[in-house]
Amino acid sequence: MRMAELSAGSGVPVATVKYYLREGLLPPGERTSPNQARYSAAHVQRLRLIKALTEVGGLPLASVGAVLAAVDGDETPHETMGVVQQELAGAPPKVSDEAAAWASGLLHDLARRHGWKWHEPENRTVGNLVAALATAKELGHEKLAERLDEYFELAVRVAELDVEVVTGLTSFDKIIEAGLVATVLGDRIFTGLRHLAQEHVSRDVLRRAPGR
Amino acid sequence: MRMAELSAGSGVPVATVKYYLREGLLPPGERTSPNQARYSAAHVQRLRLIKALTEVGGLPLASVGAVLAAVDGDETPHETMGVVQQELAGAPPKVSDEAAAWASGLLHDLARRHGWKWHEPENRTVGNLVAALATAKELGHEKLAERLDEYFELAVRVAELDVEVVTGLTSFDKIIEAGLVATVLGDRIFTGLRHLAQEHVSRDVLRRAPGR
């Protein structure tokens, strides 16, 4: 298909498509003349993916580039998903050393009890978790952390479901893309369901809560 | 305490504290002379909360202002948390009408099966959920949506835990603040745990996945 059809099919304006081509986010089409190129269904899908990552996932374009480079690289599926996750996580915010040490201790205990290992301090997922837990402590809301084991057990069940959804697919490229979609959209979907459920579950409880 | 101590105690620079005072994010201190004011522990806590919302929660300052206005307002706890959630959710991204109708239908069926109700279309939580599900469909990853009931049941269990954590507190202000903390930090914490669990659960499965 031509550029105009590529734009219409993906819902991405022509100027934006050209920008993605220049930035290398979208691979070039097949040249048919000095001024024209032919694009395929894979180009439409790639544009939809970029749109999902930026508009729904809220990722900055630099992160989208890094994520797509990992997807296009030749690591194993497990390594690729690891790189993708680190890019999605972003750099952890600064917290006080004391609170960070406390949060880090909590996570180490949790990991030890479950026989898990991870590599620190490069692991941004761990870094962000430590920062969030440390911030809760600094605010005097350690109760969230006291129930960490229960949250963790539910998170494992969600992850098992995620992995089932993704690995039901049969080609490598589909698995990596589905992993990416499951991570970015899956986070938004689960968080949305959780908020709806909070609203419902808390309705009666909060009505009985102490007034001002 | 004086401004210098307020800054040291909260880890927020003096210039930023002054900016928050001008913007009304932080209530004024008690004037002790034309050039000086006295601040309390409540000011330190409010600054820590602003820091948590911006640095860990990633909220823009305008949303922080709206969230804090809701917290300081005089609605019931349930109404306050509703306003807070809508502010945190942000405006949903645009998706195609067709995919949105499909996603909306899925959520309506889900709600009907569980006897739940919500107000549309003002509800941004629903709007964002519809957008995320619609985007998954547009990318050809409807499998995520096929397991929606299972995700939903786990989300309800997480929400029950959230509400237990929050309502264990005895004062209205603490409940609202804890609700806010549980929503912003709780989302980050659960998502982090889910990513760690995905990494662990997928390790063996992805190693057996088809190669390129």
CSV table of N, CA, C and O in Angstrom, one decimal, chain A residues 82-162:
chain,number,residue,atom,x,y,z
A,82,GLY,N,12.7,-9.0,29.3
A,82,GLY,CA,13.5,-8.3,30.4
A,82,GLY,C,13.8,-6.9,30.0
A,82,GLY,O,13.6,-6.0,30.8
A,83,VAL,N,14.4,-6.7,28.8
A,83,VAL,CA,14.8,-5.4,28.3
A,83,VAL,C,13.5,-4.5,28.2
A,83,VAL,O,13.6,-3.4,28.7
A,84,VAL,N,12.5,-5.1,27.6
A,84,VAL,CA,11.2,-4.3,27.5
A,84,VAL,C,10.7,-3.8,28.9
A,84,VAL,O,10.4,-2.6,29.0
A,85,GLN,N,10.7,-4.7,29.8
A,85,GLN,CA,10.3,-4.3,31.2
A,85,GLN,C,11.1,-3.2,31.8
A,85,GLN,O,10.5,-2.3,32.4
A,86,GLN,N,12.4,-3.3,31.6
A,86,GLN,CA,13.3,-2.3,32.2
A,86,GLN,C,13.0,-0.9,31.5
A,86,GLN,O,13.0,0.1,32.2
A,87,GLU,N,12.8,-0.9,30.2
A,87,GLU,CA,12.5,0.3,29.5
A,87,GLU,C,11.1,0.9,30.0
A,87,GLU,O,11.0,2.1,30.2
A,88,LEU,N,10.1,0.0,30.2
A,88,LEU,CA,8.8,0.5,30.6
A,88,LEU,C,8.8,1.0,32.0
A,88,LEU,O,8.1,1.9,32.3
A,89,ALA,N,9.7,0.5,32.8
A,89,ALA,CA,9.7,0.9,34.2
A,89,ALA,C,10.2,2.3,34.5
A,89,ALA,O,9.7,3.0,35.3
A,90,GLY,N,11.1,2.8,33.6
A,90,GLY,CA,11.6,4.2,33.8
A,90,GLY,C,12.5,4.2,35.1
A,90,GLY,O,12.6,3.2,35.8
A,91,ALA,N,13.3,5.3,35.2
A,91,ALA,CA,14.2,5.5,36.3
A,91,ALA,C,13.5,5.7,37.6
A,91,ALA,O,12.6,6.5,37.7
A,92,PRO,N,13.8,4.9,38.7
A,92,PRO,CA,13.2,5.1,40.0
A,92,PRO,C,13.4,6.5,40.6
A,92,PRO,O,14.5,7.0,40.4
A,93,PRO,N,12.4,7.1,41.3
A,93,PRO,CA,12.6,8.4,41.9
A,93,PRO,C,13.5,8.2,43.2
A,93,PRO,O,13.7,7.1,43.7
A,94,LYS,N,14.0,9.3,43.6
A,94,LYS,CA,14.9,9.4,44.8
A,94,LYS,C,14.1,9.3,46.1
A,94,LYS,O,13.0,9.9,46.2
A,95,VAL,N,14.5,8.5,47.0
A,95,VAL,CA,13.9,8.4,48.4
A,95,VAL,C,15.0,8.4,49.4
A,95,VAL,O,16.2,8.3,49.1
A,96,SER,N,14.7,8.7,50.7
A,96,SER,CA,15.7,8.7,51.7
A,96,SER,C,16.4,7.4,51.9
A,96,SER,O,15.7,6.3,51.7
A,97,ASP,N,17.7,7.4,52.2
A,97,ASP,CA,18.4,6.1,52.4
A,97,ASP,C,17.8,5.2,53.4
A,97,ASP,O,17.7,4.0,53.2
A,98,GLU,N,17.3,5.8,54.5
A,98,GLU,CA,16.8,5.0,55.6
A,98,GLU,C,15.5,4.3,55.1
A,98,GLU,O,15.4,3.0,55.3
A,99,ALA,N,14.6,5.0,54.5
A,99,ALA,CA,13.3,4.4,54.0
A,99,ALA,C,13.6,3.3,52.9
A,99,ALA,O,13.0,2.3,52.9
A,100,ALA,N,14.6,3.6,52.1
A,100,ALA,CA,15.0,2.7,51.0
A,100,ALA,C,15.5,1.4,51.6
A,100,ALA,O,15.2,0.3,51.1
A,101,ALA,N,16.3,1.5,52.6
A,101,ALA,CA,16.9,0.3,53.3
A,101,ALA,C,15.8,-0.5,53.9
A,101,ALA,O,15.8,-1.8,53.7
A,102,TRP,N,14.9,0.1,54.5
A,102,TRP,CA,13.7,-0.6,55.1
A,102,TRP,C,12.9,-1.3,54.0
A,102,TRP,O,12.6,-2.5,54.1
A,103,ALA,N,12.6,-0.6,52.9
A,103,ALA,CA,11.8,-1.2,51.8
A,103,ALA,C,12.6,-2.4,51.1
A,103,ALA,O,12.0,-3.4,50.8
A,104,SER,N,13.9,-2.1,50.9
A,104,SER,CA,14.7,-3.1,50.3
A,104,SER,C,14.7,-4.4,51.2
A,104,SER,O,14.7,-5.5,50.6
A,105,GLY,N,14.8,-4.2,52.5
A,105,GLY,CA,14.8,-5.4,53.4
A,105,GLY,C,13.5,-6.2,53.3
A,105,GLY,O,13.5,-7.4,53.2
A,106,LEU,N,12.4,-5.5,53.2
A,106,LEU,CA,11.1,-6.1,53.0
A,106,LEU,C,11.0,-7.0,51.8
A,106,LEU,O,10.6,-8.1,51.8
A,107,LEU,N,11.5,-6.4,50.7
A,107,LEU,CA,11.5,-7.2,49.4
A,107,LEU,C,12.5,-8.4,49.4
A,107,LEU,O,12.2,-9.4,48.9
A,108,HIS,N,13.6,-8.2,50.1
A,108,HIS,CA,14.6,-9.3,50.2
A,108,HIS,C,14.0,-10.4,51.0
A,108,HIS,O,14.1,-11.6,50.6
A,109,ASP,N,13.3,-10.1,52.1
A,109,ASP,CA,12.7,-11.1,52.9
A,109,ASP,C,11.6,-11.9,52.1
A,109,ASP,O,11.5,-13.1,52.1
A,110,LEU,N,10.8,-11.1,51.4
A,110,LEU,CA,9.7,-11.6,50.5
A,110,LEU,C,10.3,-12.6,49.5
A,110,LEU,O,9.9,-13.7,49.3
A,111,ALA,N,11.4,-12.2,48.8
A,111,ALA,CA,12.0,-13.0,47.8
A,111,ALA,C,12.6,-14.3,48.4
A,111,ALA,O,12.5,-15.3,47.8
A,112,ARG,N,13.2,-14.1,49.6
A,112,ARG,CA,13.8,-15.3,50.2
A,112,ARG,C,12.8,-16.3,50.6
A,112,ARG,O,12.9,-17.5,50.3
A,113,ARG,N,11.6,-15.8,51.1
A,113,ARG,CA,10.6,-16.7,51.5
A,113,ARG,C,10.0,-17.5,50.3
A,113,ARG,O,9.5,-18.6,50.5
A,114,HIS,N,10.1,-16.9,49.2
A,114,HIS,CA,9.5,-17.5,48.0
A,114,HIS,C,10.6,-18.1,47.1
A,114,HIS,O,10.3,-18.6,46.0
A,115,GLY,N,11.8,-18.1,47.5
A,115,GLY,CA,12.9,-18.7,46.8
A,115,GLY,C,13.2,-18.0,45.4
A,115,GLY,O,13.5,-18.7,44.5
A,116,TRP,N,13.0,-16.7,45.4
A,116,TRP,CA,13.2,-15.9,44.2
A,116,TRP,C,14.5,-15.2,44.2
A,116,TRP,O,15.0,-14.8,45.3
A,117,LYS,N,15.0,-14.9,43.0
A,117,LYS,CA,16.2,-14.1,42.9
A,117,LYS,C,16.0,-13.0,41.9
A,117,LYS,O,15.3,-13.2,40.9
A,118,TRP,N,16.7,-11.9,42.0
A,118,TRP,CA,16.8,-10.9,40.9
A,118,TRP,C,18.1,-10.1,41.1
A,118,TRP,O,18.7,-10.1,42.1
A,119,HIS,N,18.4,-9.5,40.0
A,119,HIS,CA,19.7,-8.8,40.0
A,119,HIS,C,19.5,-7.3,40.4
A,119,HIS,O,18.7,-6.6,39.7
A,120,GLU,N,20.2,-6.9,41.4
A,120,GLU,CA,20.1,-5.5,41.8
A,120,GLU,C,21.5,-4.9,41.6
A,120,GLU,O,22.5,-5.6,41.6
A,121,PRO,N,21.7,-3.5,41.5
A,121,PRO,CA,20.6,-2.5,41.6
A,121,PRO,C,20.1,-2.1,40.2
A,121,PRO,O,19.4,-1.2,40.0
A,122,GLU,N,20.6,-2.9,39.1
A,122,GLU,CA,20.2,-2.5,37.8
A,122,GLU,C,18.7,-2.7,37.5
A,122,GLU,O,18.2,-2.1,36.6
A,123,ASN,N,18.1,-3.5,38.3
A,123,ASN,CA,16.7,-3.9,38.1
A,123,ASN,C,15.8,-2.7,38.5
A,123,ASN,O,15.6,-2.4,39.7
A,124,ARG,N,15.3,-2.0,37.5
A,124,ARG,CA,14.4,-0.8,37.7
A,124,ARG,C,13.1,-1.2,38.3
A,124,ARG,O,12.5,-0.4,39.0
A,125,THR,N,12.6,-2.4,38.0
A,125,THR,CA,11.3,-2.8,38.6
A,125,THR,C,11.5,-2.9,40.1
A,125,THR,O,10.6,-2.4,40.9
A,126,VAL,N,12.6,-3.5,40.6
A,126,VAL,CA,12.9,-3.5,42.0
A,126,VAL,C,13.1,-2.1,42.6
A,126,VAL,O,12.5,-1.7,43.6
A,127,GLY,N,13.8,-1.3,41.8
A,127,GLY,CA,14.1,0.1,42.2
A,127,GLY,C,12.8,0.9,42.4
A,127,GLY,O,12.7,1.7,43.4
A,128,ASN,N,11.9,0.7,41.5
A,128,ASN,CA,10.6,1.5,41.6
A,128,ASN,C,9.7,1.0,42.8
A,128,ASN,O,9.0,1.7,43.4
A,129,LEU,N,9.8,-0.4,43.0
A,129,LEU,CA,9.0,-1.0,44.1
A,129,LEU,C,9.6,-0.4,45.4
A,129,LEU,O,8.8,-0.1,46.3
A,130,VAL,N,10.9,-0.4,45.5
A,130,VAL,CA,11.6,0.1,46.7
A,130,VAL,C,11.1,1.5,47.0
A,130,VAL,O,10.8,1.9,48.1
A,131,ALA,N,11.1,2.4,45.9
A,131,ALA,CA,10.8,3.8,46.0
A,131,ALA,C,9.3,3.9,46.5
A,131,ALA,O,9.0,4.8,47.3
A,132,ALA,N,8.4,3.2,45.9
A,132,ALA,CA,7.0,3.3,46.3
A,132,ALA,C,6.8,2.8,47.7
A,132,ALA,O,6.1,3.5,48.5
A,133,LEU,N,7.4,1.7,48.1
A,133,LEU,CA,7.3,1.3,49.5
A,133,LEU,C,7.9,2.3,50.5
A,133,LEU,O,7.3,2.6,51.6
A,134,ALA,N,9.1,2.8,50.1
A,134,ALA,CA,9.7,3.7,51.0
A,134,ALA,C,8.9,5.0,51.2
A,134,ALA,O,8.8,5.6,52.3
A,135,THR,N,8.3,5.4,50.1
A,135,THR,CA,7.4,6.6,50.1
A,135,THR,C,6.2,6.4,51.1
A,135,THR,O,5.9,7.3,51.8
A,136,ALA,N,5.6,5.2,51.0
A,136,ALA,CA,4.5,4.9,51.9
A,136,ALA,C,5.0,5.0,53.3
A,136,ALA,O,4.3,5.5,54.2
A,137,LYS,N,6.2,4.5,53.6
A,137,LYS,CA,6.7,4.5,55.0
A,137,LYS,C,6.9,6.0,55.4
A,137,LYS,O,6.5,6.4,56.5
A,138,GLU,N,7.5,6.8,54.5
A,138,GLU,CA,7.8,8.2,54.9
A,138,GLU,C,6.5,8.9,55.2
A,138,GLU,O,6.5,9.9,56.0
A,139,LEU,N,5.4,8.5,54.6
A,139,LEU,CA,4.1,9.2,54.8
A,139,LEU,C,3.4,8.6,56.0
A,139,LEU,O,2.3,9.0,56.3
A,140,GLY,N,4.0,7.6,56.6
A,140,GLY,CA,3.4,7.0,57.8
A,140,GLY,C,2.3,5.9,57.4
A,140,GLY,O,1.4,5.7,58.2
A,141,HIS,N,2.4,5.4,56.2
A,141,HIS,CA,1.4,4.4,55.8
A,141,HIS,C,2.0,3.1,55.6
A,141,HIS,O,1.9,2.5,54.5
A,142,GLU,N,2.7,2.6,56.6
A,142,GLU,CA,3.3,1.3,56.5
A,142,GLU,C,2.3,0.1,56.4
A,142,GLU,O,2.7,-1.0,56.0
A,143,LYS,N,1.1,0.4,56.7
A,143,LYS,CA,0.1,-0.7,56.7
A,143,LYS,C,0.0,-1.4,55.3
A,143,LYS,O,-0.2,-2.6,55.2
A,144,LEU,N,0.2,-0.6,54.3
A,144,LEU,CA,0.3,-1.1,52.9
A,144,LEU,C,1.3,-2.2,52.8
A,144,LEU,O,1.1,-3.3,52.2
A,145,ALA,N,2.5,-2.0,53.4
A,145,ALA,CA,3.6,-2.9,53.4
A,145,ALA,C,3.4,-4.1,54.2
A,145,ALA,O,3.9,-5.2,53.9
A,146,GLU,N,2.6,-4.0,55.3
A,146,GLU,CA,2.3,-5.1,56.2
A,146,GLU,C,1.6,-6.2,55.5
A,146,GLU,O,1.7,-7.4,55.9
A,147,ARG,N,0.8,-5.8,54.5
A,147,ARG,CA,0.1,-6.9,53.7
A,147,ARG,C,0.8,-7.3,52.4
A,147,ARG,O,0.1,-7.8,51.5
A,148,LEU,N,2.1,-7.0,52.4
A,148,LEU,CA,2.8,-7.2,51.1
A,148,LEU,C,2.7,-8.7,50.6
A,148,LEU,O,2.6,-8.9,49.4
A,149,ASP,N,2.8,-9.6,51.6
A,149,ASP,CA,2.7,-11.1,51.2
A,149,ASP,C,1.4,-11.4,50.4
A,149,ASP,O,1.3,-12.1,49.4
A,150,GLU,N,0.3,-10.8,51.0
A,150,GLU,CA,-1.0,-11.0,50.3
A,150,GLU,C,-1.1,-10.4,48.9
A,150,GLU,O,-1.6,-11.0,48.0
A,151,TYR,N,-0.6,-9.1,48.8
A,151,TYR,CA,-0.5,-8.5,47.5
A,151,TYR,C,0.3,-9.3,46.6
A,151,TYR,O,0.0,-9.5,45.4
A,152,PHE,N,1.4,-9.8,47.1
A,152,PHE,CA,2.4,-10.6,46.3
A,152,PHE,C,1.7,-11.8,45.7
A,152,PHE,O,1.8,-12.2,44.5
A,153,GLU,N,1.0,-12.6,46.6
A,153,GLU,CA,0.3,-13.8,46.1
A,153,GLU,C,-0.7,-13.5,45.0
A,153,GLU,O,-0.8,-14.3,44.1
A,154,LEU,N,-1.4,-12.4,45.2
A,154,LEU,CA,-2.4,-12.1,44.1
A,154,LEU,C,-1.6,-11.6,42.8
A,154,LEU,O,-2.1,-12.0,41.7
A,155,ALA,N,-0.5,-10.9,43.0
A,155,ALA,CA,0.3,-10.5,41.8
A,155,ALA,C,0.8,-11.7,41.1
A,155,ALA,O,0.8,-11.7,39.8
A,156,VAL,N,1.2,-12.8,41.8
A,156,VAL,CA,1.7,-14.0,41.1
A,156,VAL,C,0.5,-14.6,40.3
A,156,VAL,O,0.7,-15.1,39.2
A,157,ARG,N,-0.7,-14.6,40.9
A,157,ARG,CA,-1.8,-15.2,40.1
A,157,ARG,C,-2.1,-14.4,38.9
A,157,ARG,O,-2.5,-15.0,37.8
A,158,VAL,N,-2.0,-13.1,39.0
A,158,VAL,CA,-2.2,-12.2,37.8
A,158,VAL,C,-1.2,-12.5,36.7
A,158,VAL,O,-1.4,-12.7,35.5
A,159,ALA,N,0.1,-12.6,37.2
A,159,ALA,CA,1.2,-12.9,36.3
A,159,ALA,C,1.1,-14.3,35.6
A,159,ALA,O,1.4,-14.4,34.4
A,160,GLU,N,0.6,-15.3,36.3
A,160,GLU,CA,0.3,-16.6,35.7
A,160,GLU,C,-0.7,-16.5,34.6
A,160,GLU,O,-0.5,-17.1,33.5
A,161,LEU,N,-1.7,-15.7,34.8
A,161,LEU,CA,-2.7,-15.5,33.8
A,161,LEU,C,-2.1,-14.8,32.6
A,161,LEU,O,-2.3,-15.2,31.5
A,162,ASP,N,-1.3,-13.7,32.9
A,162,ASP,CA,-0.6,-13.0,31.8
A,162,ASP,C,0.2,-13.9,30.9
A,162,ASP,O,0.2,-13.9,29.7
